[in-house]
Amino acid sequence: MNLGTPFMTTFALVDGNNFYVSCERVFNPKLEKRPVVVLSNNDGCVVARSNEIKPLVPMGAPYYQYRKLCEQQKVKVLSANYALYGSLSDKMMACFQAFCPNLEVYSIDEAFLRWDDNAWRDRVEQALLLRQTVKRWTGLPVSVGLGPTKTLAKVANHIAKKKTKAGVFDLREQAVQEKILAEFPIEDIWGIGRQLTQQLQQRGIYTAKTLRDSDASTLRRTFSVVVERIIYELRGIACLDLETIRPRKNILSSRSFGTPVTALAALEEAISHYAANACVKLREQNSRVQRLSVFLRTSPFHQTEPFYHNSHSCSFSTPTSDTRLIIQAAKRCLQRIYKPNYHYQKTGILLMHLTENTIIQTDLFADTACEKSDKLMQTVDIINSAFGKNTIHFAAQGIQRPWHMRSDHRSPRYTTCWDELPMVKAI
């Protein structure tokens, strides 16, 4: 160890490049260097694009508006394969943690790392090795930005992805910061939204350097403490540390239907399925629910059919995480708001008033069996985790599920579904 090297905290933002598209290319190398777009639920909007098609198709664009263009440009169109993306994301995060135990998973395709030691001069080489390792272990390309703060690491990652071949950029030196921030637009700064960008530009603040050199106290009084923190972060003063995963305050499970649904039985299947998915998330964060709400609506875009939207809520006398009880309550709520002869487009369930599973305020007059219920739900979760989602599911969720969301272009779920494993044949 070089004791003469100064101590310095280094933040790194590691981000997957065109993550959804890259996941598809891992199992289908024919997509390399070919224009690819990935669509959202029900194949509605473009949520990911390869570099080859980015100049022609904007992010979030409705697919039907660009269908002909995609056909002309021979674009490979894929439905979102969230099971595959989530599985590869877990593997990618495991690679990150092998290099640095201080990790904050920021989204499905990016994470912050933090090193606190005096080996900071070796971090660029380590970032290059991390990038190579992730590519070798998972097949996914990533970019790495290094900085003394999380905000500067975000800026560095932007540069690494857009303007370097190595995929790594170091923004820890003051001289480098002066040059980069002088040309970096404020709309690309982490935490600066569209409305705040316009307000700052009205004050003559167009670059990150101008914002950094502005009076922090004045801008805090005009805007908020968030802007003040961004200013100090741009100055190299860390105000934002790694965040631990906090339990969600509410859990929402909802999807639009692939085709309109009119029958109550089909709606009950759908809400039961969404309730079961929400319960898995509820138990993953060791929580129980005390109140839930179910909503139902038709499409607001139909010009010839009436629009209908309604919701209903109910409470549990004792907080629970038992899928059986939550499905029963969700179906009762749905029956209260259902009206026949409507073409419903969407339903969903919201779990509210969540509590820790270690705190149980029981009802004096209720017949509760929390211990048996918890063991049953734990067993179901273990089996589904080991053998695949919905290996064990409730009959109320249905089997055929004609209401399921449309995904006409989805690739196989190579890593999570036994029936869709890639097959290798020896000739």
Short mmCIF file of C-alpha atoms in Angstrom, two decimals:
data_model
loop_
_atom_site.label_atom_id
_atom_site.label_comp_id
_atom_site.label_asym_id
_atom_site.label_seq_id
_atom_site.Cartn_x
_atom_site.Cartn_y
_atom_site.Cartn_z
CA MET A 1 0.00 0.00 0.00
CA ASN A 2 1.32 3.44 -0.93
CA LEU A 3 0.90 5.48 2.25
CA GLY A 4 1.86 8.63 0.36
CA THR A 5 -1.27 8.47 -1.80
CA PRO A 6 -3.96 10.89 -0.55
CA PHE A 7 -7.23 9.52 0.82
CA MET A 8 -10.16 10.13 -1.49
CA THR A 9 -13.68 8.77 -1.75
CA THR A 10 -14.49 7.64 -5.28
CA PHE A 11 -18.00 7.12 -6.59
CA ALA A 12 -18.56 5.10 -9.73
CA LEU A 13 -21.76 4.90 -11.75
CA VAL A 14 -21.89 1.71 -13.80
CA ASP A 15 -24.62 1.71 -16.44
CA GLY A 16 -25.67 -0.92 -18.97
CA ASN A 17 -25.51 0.31 -22.56
CA ASN A 18 -28.91 0.12 -24.30
CA PHE A 19 -29.72 -2.44 -21.64
CA TYR A 20 -32.88 -4.08 -23.00
CA VAL A 21 -31.38 -4.34 -26.48
CA SER A 22 -28.10 -5.68 -25.08
CA CYS A 23 -29.99 -8.38 -23.14
CA GLU A 24 -31.64 -9.50 -26.36
CA ARG A 25 -28.30 -9.60 -28.15
CA VAL A 26 -26.74 -11.85 -25.50
CA PHE A 27 -28.85 -14.81 -26.66
CA ASN A 28 -29.27 -13.71 -30.27
CA PRO A 29 -25.90 -12.56 -31.67
CA LYS A 30 -27.51 -12.02 -35.10
CA LEU A 31 -28.90 -8.77 -33.66
CA GLU A 32 -25.40 -7.27 -33.28
CA LYS A 33 -25.00 -4.11 -35.40
CA ARG A 34 -28.59 -4.45 -36.53
CA PRO A 35 -31.24 -1.79 -35.69
CA VAL A 36 -33.39 -3.04 -32.79
CA VAL A 37 -36.27 -1.53 -30.82
CA VAL A 38 -38.00 -2.93 -27.74
CA LEU A 39 -41.65 -2.13 -27.08
CA SER A 40 -43.52 -1.50 -23.83
CA ASN A 41 -46.52 -3.36 -22.42
CA ASN A 42 -49.00 -4.41 -25.11
CA ASP A 43 -46.44 -3.38 -27.72
CA GLY A 44 -47.46 0.24 -27.28
CA CYS A 45 -44.37 2.49 -27.17
CA VAL A 46 -40.65 2.27 -27.85
CA VAL A 47 -38.79 1.85 -24.55
CA ALA A 48 -35.33 0.86 -25.83
CA ARG A 49 -33.38 1.41 -29.04
CA SER A 50 -30.05 0.32 -30.44
CA ASN A 51 -27.60 3.00 -31.53
CA GLU A 52 -28.34 2.22 -35.19
CA ILE A 53 -31.97 3.44 -34.95
CA LYS A 54 -31.74 6.19 -32.32
CA PRO A 55 -31.49 9.05 -34.83
CA LEU A 56 -34.76 7.97 -36.49
CA VAL A 57 -36.99 6.77 -33.63
CA PRO A 58 -37.34 8.83 -30.43
CA MET A 59 -37.65 7.23 -27.01
CA GLY A 60 -41.25 6.72 -25.91
CA ALA A 61 -42.63 7.04 -29.43
CA PRO A 62 -45.92 5.20 -30.13
CA TYR A 63 -44.97 2.20 -32.21
CA TYR A 64 -47.90 2.49 -34.64
CA GLN A 65 -46.54 5.86 -35.79
CA TYR A 66 -43.16 4.32 -36.70
CA ARG A 67 -44.25 0.89 -37.87
CA LYS A 68 -43.73 1.65 -41.58
CA LEU A 69 -40.36 3.27 -40.89
CA CYS A 70 -39.23 0.20 -38.96
CA GLU A 71 -40.30 -2.03 -41.82
CA GLN A 72 -38.44 0.13 -44.34
CA GLN A 73 -35.27 0.19 -42.23
CA LYS A 74 -35.54 -3.56 -41.49
CA VAL A 75 -35.63 -2.92 -37.78
CA LYS A 76 -35.95 -5.95 -35.51
CA VAL A 77 -38.99 -5.21 -33.30
CA LEU A 78 -39.23 -7.02 -29.95
CA SER A 79 -41.75 -7.02 -27.13
CA ALA A 80 -40.38 -6.31 -23.67
CA ASN A 81 -39.09 -9.49 -22.02
CA TYR A 82 -38.96 -8.37 -18.39
CA ALA A 83 -38.21 -11.83 -17.01
CA LEU A 84 -35.03 -12.00 -19.10
CA TYR A 85 -33.99 -8.43 -18.32
CA GLY A 86 -34.49 -8.87 -14.58
CA SER A 87 -32.51 -12.11 -14.53
CA LEU A 88 -29.55 -10.62 -16.41
CA SER A 89 -29.74 -7.50 -14.22
CA ASP A 90 -29.28 -9.66 -11.11
CA LYS A 91 -26.23 -11.29 -12.66
CA MET A 92 -24.79 -7.92 -13.64
CA MET A 93 -25.26 -6.51 -10.12
CA ALA A 94 -23.53 -9.56 -8.68
CA CYS A 95 -20.53 -8.73 -10.88
CA PHE A 96 -20.51 -5.17 -9.56
CA GLN A 97 -20.58 -6.35 -5.96
CA ALA A 98 -17.61 -8.64 -6.56
CA PHE A 99 -15.56 -5.50 -7.26
CA CYS A 100 -17.03 -3.27 -4.56
CA PRO A 101 -19.23 -4.30 -1.59
CA ASN A 102 -20.48 -0.72 -1.14
CA LEU A 103 -23.23 -0.84 -3.75
CA GLU A 104 -26.48 1.00 -4.41
CA VAL A 105 -28.70 -0.54 -7.09
CA TYR A 106 -30.19 2.59 -8.67
CA SER A 107 -32.27 0.96 -11.41
CA ILE A 108 -32.48 -2.27 -13.39
CA ASP A 109 -29.42 -1.30 -15.45
CA GLU A 110 -27.30 0.97 -13.26
CA ALA A 111 -25.68 1.08 -9.85
CA PHE A 112 -23.48 3.35 -7.77
CA LEU A 113 -20.27 1.98 -6.23
CA ARG A 114 -18.22 3.71 -3.55
CA TRP A 115 -14.60 3.14 -2.55
CA ASP A 116 -13.24 4.69 0.66
CA ASP A 117 -9.47 4.21 0.70
CA ASN A 118 -6.23 5.73 -0.53
CA ALA A 119 -5.90 3.54 -3.63
CA TRP A 120 -7.86 5.99 -5.72
CA ARG A 121 -5.19 6.23 -8.44
CA ASP A 122 -5.88 2.61 -9.37
CA ARG A 123 -9.63 3.08 -9.88
CA VAL A 124 -9.47 3.63 -13.66
CA GLU A 125 -7.71 0.31 -14.16
CA GLN A 126 -10.21 -1.33 -11.84
CA ALA A 127 -13.10 0.22 -13.77
CA LEU A 128 -11.68 -1.12 -17.03
CA LEU A 129 -11.32 -4.57 -15.47
CA LEU A 130 -14.90 -4.38 -14.14
CA ARG A 131 -16.18 -3.54 -17.60
CA GLN A 132 -14.28 -6.45 -19.15
CA THR A 133 -15.44 -8.85 -16.45
CA VAL A 134 -19.12 -7.93 -16.83
CA LYS A 135 -18.85 -8.42 -20.59
CA ARG A 136 -17.14 -11.80 -20.17
CA TRP A 137 -19.48 -13.11 -17.44
CA THR A 138 -22.81 -11.81 -18.73
CA GLY A 139 -22.26 -10.64 -22.32
CA LEU A 140 -23.52 -7.14 -21.40
CA PRO A 141 -21.62 -3.95 -22.30
CA VAL A 142 -21.44 -1.28 -19.57
CA SER A 143 -20.01 2.20 -19.17
CA VAL A 144 -18.29 3.46 -16.01
CA GLY A 145 -18.08 7.04 -14.79
CA LEU A 146 -15.79 7.98 -11.88
CA GLY A 147 -16.16 11.09 -9.73
CA PRO A 148 -15.75 12.42 -6.18
CA THR A 149 -19.56 12.70 -5.87
CA LYS A 150 -22.55 10.80 -7.24
CA THR A 151 -23.58 13.75 -9.44
CA LEU A 152 -20.11 14.03 -11.00
CA ALA A 153 -20.03 10.25 -11.46
CA LYS A 154 -23.29 10.59 -13.41
CA VAL A 155 -21.72 13.27 -15.61
CA ALA A 156 -18.65 11.08 -16.10
CA ASN A 157 -20.82 8.13 -17.11
CA HIS A 158 -22.57 10.30 -19.69
CA ILE A 159 -19.18 11.18 -21.20
CA ALA A 160 -17.97 7.56 -21.01
CA LYS A 161 -21.01 6.34 -22.91
CA LYS A 162 -21.20 9.08 -25.54
CA LYS A 163 -17.62 10.15 -26.22
CA THR A 164 -15.14 7.38 -25.33
CA LYS A 165 -14.19 4.07 -26.91
CA ALA A 166 -12.92 2.57 -23.65
CA GLY A 167 -16.27 3.06 -21.92
CA VAL A 168 -14.62 4.56 -18.81
CA PHE A 169 -14.20 8.22 -17.92
CA ASP A 170 -12.51 9.75 -14.86
CA LEU A 171 -13.88 13.10 -13.63
CA ARG A 172 -12.05 13.33 -10.32
CA GLU A 173 -9.36 15.81 -11.32
CA GLN A 174 -10.24 19.48 -10.97
CA ALA A 175 -8.74 20.44 -14.34
CA VAL A 176 -10.85 17.82 -16.12
CA GLN A 177 -13.97 19.01 -14.31
CA GLU A 178 -13.40 22.59 -15.49
CA LYS A 179 -13.24 21.52 -19.11
CA ILE A 180 -16.17 19.07 -19.07
CA LEU A 181 -18.60 21.11 -16.95
CA ALA A 182 -18.03 24.21 -19.10
CA GLU A 183 -19.68 22.38 -22.03
CA PHE A 184 -22.09 20.11 -20.18
CA PRO A 185 -25.74 21.29 -20.59
CA ILE A 186 -27.79 21.63 -17.40
CA GLU A 187 -30.67 19.59 -18.84
CA ASP A 188 -28.38 16.53 -18.71
CA ILE A 189 -27.51 16.97 -15.03
CA TRP A 190 -28.91 14.33 -12.72
CA GLY A 191 -31.85 15.80 -10.80
CA ILE A 192 -32.49 18.75 -13.15
CA GLY A 193 -35.85 18.24 -14.84
CA ARG A 194 -37.41 20.03 -17.79
CA GLN A 195 -39.22 22.69 -15.77
CA LEU A 196 -36.19 23.47 -13.61
CA THR A 197 -34.03 23.63 -16.74
CA GLN A 198 -36.26 26.36 -18.18
CA GLN A 199 -36.22 28.33 -14.93
CA LEU A 200 -32.44 28.17 -14.65
CA GLN A 201 -31.98 29.14 -18.29
CA GLN A 202 -34.11 32.21 -17.67
CA ARG A 203 -31.44 33.20 -15.15
CA GLY A 204 -28.70 32.71 -17.74
CA ILE A 205 -27.58 29.33 -16.40
CA TYR A 206 -27.01 27.00 -19.35
CA THR A 207 -24.05 24.82 -18.35
CA ALA A 208 -23.04 22.73 -15.36
CA LYS A 209 -20.07 25.02 -14.72
CA THR A 210 -22.30 28.10 -14.55
CA LEU A 211 -24.60 26.33 -12.12
CA ARG A 212 -21.67 25.12 -10.04
CA ASP A 213 -20.30 28.65 -9.72
CA SER A 214 -23.68 30.19 -8.84
CA ASP A 215 -24.56 31.28 -5.31
CA ALA A 216 -25.96 28.17 -3.63
CA SER A 217 -27.84 30.01 -0.88
CA THR A 218 -29.66 32.27 -3.34
CA LEU A 219 -30.75 29.39 -5.56
CA ARG A 220 -31.87 27.42 -2.52
CA ARG A 221 -34.18 30.25 -1.48
CA THR A 222 -35.50 30.55 -5.04
CA PHE A 223 -35.89 26.85 -5.78
CA SER A 224 -35.14 24.18 -3.16
CA VAL A 225 -32.47 22.43 -1.14
CA VAL A 226 -32.19 19.92 -4.00
CA VAL A 227 -30.62 22.56 -6.24
CA GLU A 228 -28.22 23.55 -3.47
CA ARG A 229 -27.11 19.95 -3.07
CA ILE A 230 -26.53 19.63 -6.82
CA ILE A 231 -24.33 22.74 -6.73
CA TYR A 232 -22.19 21.36 -3.91
CA GLU A 233 -22.01 17.98 -5.62
CA LEU A 234 -20.75 19.68 -8.80
CA ARG A 235 -18.10 21.39 -6.63
CA GLY A 236 -16.90 17.97 -5.50
CA ILE A 237 -18.50 18.07 -2.06
CA ALA A 238 -20.42 14.84 -1.53
CA CYS A 239 -23.94 15.49 -0.21
CA LEU A 240 -25.52 12.25 -1.42
CA ASP A 241 -24.39 8.93 0.00
CA LEU A 242 -25.29 5.43 -1.09
CA GLU A 243 -28.88 4.65 -0.22
CA THR A 244 -30.13 1.39 1.19
CA ILE A 245 -33.26 -0.18 -0.26
CA ARG A 246 -36.23 1.07 1.70
CA PRO A 247 -39.54 -0.77 1.93
CA ARG A 248 -42.17 0.64 -0.40
CA LYS A 249 -44.95 2.61 1.19
CA ASN A 250 -47.43 1.37 -1.42
CA ILE A 251 -47.36 -1.51 -3.90
CA LEU A 252 -49.20 -1.23 -7.21
CA SER A 253 -49.81 -4.14 -9.59
CA SER A 254 -51.61 -3.31 -12.82
CA ARG A 255 -51.53 -4.02 -16.54
CA SER A 256 -53.54 -3.07 -19.59
CA PHE A 257 -55.31 -5.96 -21.29
CA GLY A 258 -54.18 -7.26 -24.66
CA THR A 259 -57.81 -7.18 -25.80
CA PRO A 260 -60.82 -5.47 -24.15
CA VAL A 261 -62.55 -7.53 -21.44
CA THR A 262 -66.26 -7.49 -20.67
CA ALA A 263 -66.94 -10.57 -18.50
CA LEU A 264 -66.71 -10.33 -14.72
CA ALA A 265 -65.09 -13.78 -14.50
CA ALA A 266 -62.18 -12.70 -16.69
CA LEU A 267 -61.73 -9.51 -14.69
CA GLU A 268 -61.68 -11.54 -11.48
CA GLU A 269 -58.93 -13.74 -12.93
CA ALA A 270 -56.91 -10.66 -13.86
CA ILE A 271 -57.27 -8.94 -10.49
CA SER A 272 -56.42 -12.21 -8.72
CA HIS A 273 -53.25 -12.51 -10.82
CA TYR A 274 -52.21 -8.92 -10.10
CA ALA A 275 -52.97 -9.39 -6.39
CA ALA A 276 -50.75 -12.48 -6.29
CA ASN A 277 -47.89 -10.55 -7.94
CA ALA A 278 -48.30 -7.70 -5.46
CA CYS A 279 -48.22 -10.15 -2.54
CA VAL A 280 -44.85 -11.52 -3.68
CA LYS A 281 -43.40 -8.00 -3.56
CA LEU A 282 -45.09 -7.45 -0.20
CA ARG A 283 -43.43 -10.49 1.36
CA GLU A 284 -40.07 -9.74 -0.26
CA GLN A 285 -39.85 -6.56 1.78
CA ASN A 286 -41.19 -8.29 4.93
CA SER A 287 -44.38 -6.26 5.09
CA ARG A 288 -48.10 -6.78 5.64
CA VAL A 289 -51.00 -4.82 4.18
CA GLN A 290 -53.82 -3.25 6.13
CA ARG A 291 -55.78 -1.64 3.30
CA LEU A 292 -56.15 -2.22 -0.43
CA SER A 293 -57.84 -0.51 -3.34
CA VAL A 294 -58.99 -1.96 -6.67
CA PHE A 295 -59.62 0.16 -9.76
CA LEU A 296 -61.25 -0.57 -13.10
CA ARG A 297 -61.50 1.49 -16.28
CA THR A 298 -62.29 1.45 -19.97
CA SER A 299 -60.14 3.07 -22.64
CA PRO A 300 -60.25 6.88 -22.55
CA PHE A 301 -59.43 7.00 -26.28
CA HIS A 302 -62.55 5.31 -27.65
CA GLN A 303 -64.68 7.95 -29.36
CA THR A 304 -67.76 5.76 -29.86
CA GLU A 305 -67.94 4.07 -26.45
CA PRO A 306 -68.65 5.66 -23.05
CA PHE A 307 -65.78 6.03 -20.60
CA TYR A 308 -66.09 4.42 -17.19
CA HIS A 309 -63.65 4.54 -14.29
CA ASN A 310 -64.19 3.55 -10.68
CA SER A 311 -62.38 2.21 -7.62
CA HIS A 312 -63.23 0.68 -4.26
CA SER A 313 -61.21 0.12 -1.08
CA CYS A 314 -61.41 -2.16 1.92
CA SER A 315 -59.42 -2.78 5.10
CA PHE A 316 -58.23 -5.82 7.04
CA SER A 317 -58.86 -6.01 10.77
CA THR A 318 -55.41 -7.59 11.09
CA PRO A 319 -52.58 -6.73 8.65
CA THR A 320 -51.82 -9.69 6.41
CA SER A 321 -49.53 -10.94 3.65
CA ASP A 322 -51.65 -14.00 2.88
CA THR A 323 -52.35 -14.10 -0.86
CA ARG A 324 -55.60 -16.02 -0.28
CA LEU A 325 -57.11 -13.30 1.89
CA ILE A 326 -55.91 -10.50 -0.36
CA ILE A 327 -57.35 -12.15 -3.49
CA GLN A 328 -60.71 -12.61 -1.76
CA ALA A 329 -60.79 -8.96 -0.70
CA ALA A 330 -59.73 -7.76 -4.16
CA LYS A 331 -62.52 -9.75 -5.84
CA ARG A 332 -65.11 -8.30 -3.45
CA CYS A 333 -63.93 -4.78 -4.30
CA LEU A 334 -64.05 -5.55 -8.01
CA GLN A 335 -67.62 -6.83 -7.76
CA ARG A 336 -68.66 -3.54 -6.15
CA ILE A 337 -67.47 -1.44 -9.10
CA TYR A 338 -68.10 -3.78 -12.05
CA LYS A 339 -70.77 -2.77 -14.55
CA PRO A 340 -71.81 -5.06 -17.44
CA ASN A 341 -71.69 -4.15 -21.14
CA TYR A 342 -68.47 -2.13 -20.88
CA HIS A 343 -65.25 -2.97 -22.71
CA TYR A 344 -62.65 -2.72 -19.96
CA GLN A 345 -59.06 -1.95 -20.82
CA LYS A 346 -57.31 -2.01 -17.46
CA THR A 347 -57.63 -3.07 -13.83
CA GLY A 348 -55.22 -3.08 -10.92
CA ILE A 349 -54.69 -3.34 -7.18
CA LEU A 350 -52.94 -0.95 -4.79
CA LEU A 351 -51.70 -2.23 -1.41
CA MET A 352 -51.64 0.58 1.17
CA HIS A 353 -50.93 1.16 4.86
CA LEU A 354 -48.06 -1.32 4.90
CA THR A 355 -46.56 -2.43 8.21
CA GLU A 356 -43.58 -4.56 9.22
CA ASN A 357 -44.35 -8.26 9.46
CA THR A 358 -42.87 -8.36 12.97
CA ILE A 359 -45.54 -5.97 14.24
CA ILE A 360 -48.98 -7.58 14.38
CA GLN A 361 -51.89 -5.82 16.05
CA THR A 362 -54.48 -8.57 16.21
CA ASP A 363 -58.24 -8.27 16.45
CA LEU A 364 -59.59 -9.47 19.81
CA PHE A 365 -62.61 -11.08 18.15
CA ALA A 366 -60.98 -12.33 14.94
CA ASP A 367 -59.83 -15.90 14.38
CA THR A 368 -56.26 -15.41 13.21
CA ALA A 369 -53.61 -17.98 12.37
CA CYS A 370 -50.71 -15.83 11.21
CA GLU A 371 -48.02 -18.41 11.91
CA LYS A 372 -49.60 -21.11 9.71
CA SER A 373 -50.38 -18.55 7.01
CA ASP A 374 -46.81 -17.24 7.00
CA LYS A 375 -45.36 -20.75 6.67
CA LEU A 376 -47.71 -21.56 3.79
CA MET A 377 -46.86 -18.37 1.89
CA GLN A 378 -43.15 -18.89 2.58
CA THR A 379 -43.35 -22.40 1.13
CA VAL A 380 -45.11 -21.14 -2.00
CA ASP A 381 -42.49 -18.41 -2.49
CA ILE A 382 -39.59 -20.87 -2.04
CA ILE A 383 -41.01 -23.30 -4.62
CA ASN A 384 -41.71 -20.53 -7.15
CA SER A 385 -38.24 -19.09 -6.62
CA ALA A 386 -36.61 -22.48 -7.20
CA PHE A 387 -38.71 -23.77 -10.10
CA GLY A 388 -39.99 -20.63 -11.79
CA LYS A 389 -42.65 -17.98 -11.36
CA ASN A 390 -46.20 -19.34 -11.05
CA THR A 391 -45.04 -22.94 -10.64
CA ILE A 392 -47.59 -22.88 -7.83
CA HIS A 393 -50.40 -20.42 -8.30
CA PHE A 394 -53.95 -19.95 -7.12
CA ALA A 395 -56.84 -21.26 -9.20
CA ALA A 396 -58.43 -17.82 -9.05
CA GLN A 397 -55.60 -16.54 -11.30
CA GLY A 398 -56.90 -18.63 -14.20
CA ILE A 399 -55.05 -20.80 -16.71
CA GLN A 400 -55.76 -19.59 -20.26
CA ARG A 401 -55.76 -15.89 -19.31
CA PRO A 402 -57.16 -14.39 -22.53
CA TRP A 403 -56.88 -10.96 -20.87
CA HIS A 404 -53.10 -11.21 -20.71
CA MET A 405 -51.19 -8.27 -22.16
CA ARG A 406 -50.13 -8.48 -25.79
CA SER A 407 -46.49 -9.31 -26.55
CA ASP A 408 -46.47 -10.52 -30.13
CA HIS A 409 -42.72 -10.04 -30.58
CA ARG A 410 -41.35 -11.35 -27.27
CA SER A 411 -38.17 -13.41 -27.36
CA PRO A 412 -37.85 -16.59 -25.26
CA ARG A 413 -37.30 -16.25 -21.50
CA TYR A 414 -34.00 -18.09 -21.72
CA THR A 415 -32.97 -17.80 -18.06
CA THR A 416 -36.26 -18.20 -16.19
CA CYS A 417 -38.48 -20.65 -18.10
CA TRP A 418 -37.58 -24.33 -18.55
CA ASP A 419 -39.69 -24.66 -21.69
CA GLU A 420 -37.82 -21.79 -23.36
CA LEU A 421 -34.22 -22.80 -22.70
CA PRO A 422 -31.97 -22.46 -25.76
CA MET A 423 -31.45 -25.80 -27.51
CA VAL A 424 -28.10 -26.90 -28.93
CA LYS A 425 -28.12 -29.71 -31.48
CA ALA A 426 -25.03 -31.68 -32.47
CA ILE A 427 -24.85 -32.54 -36.15
#
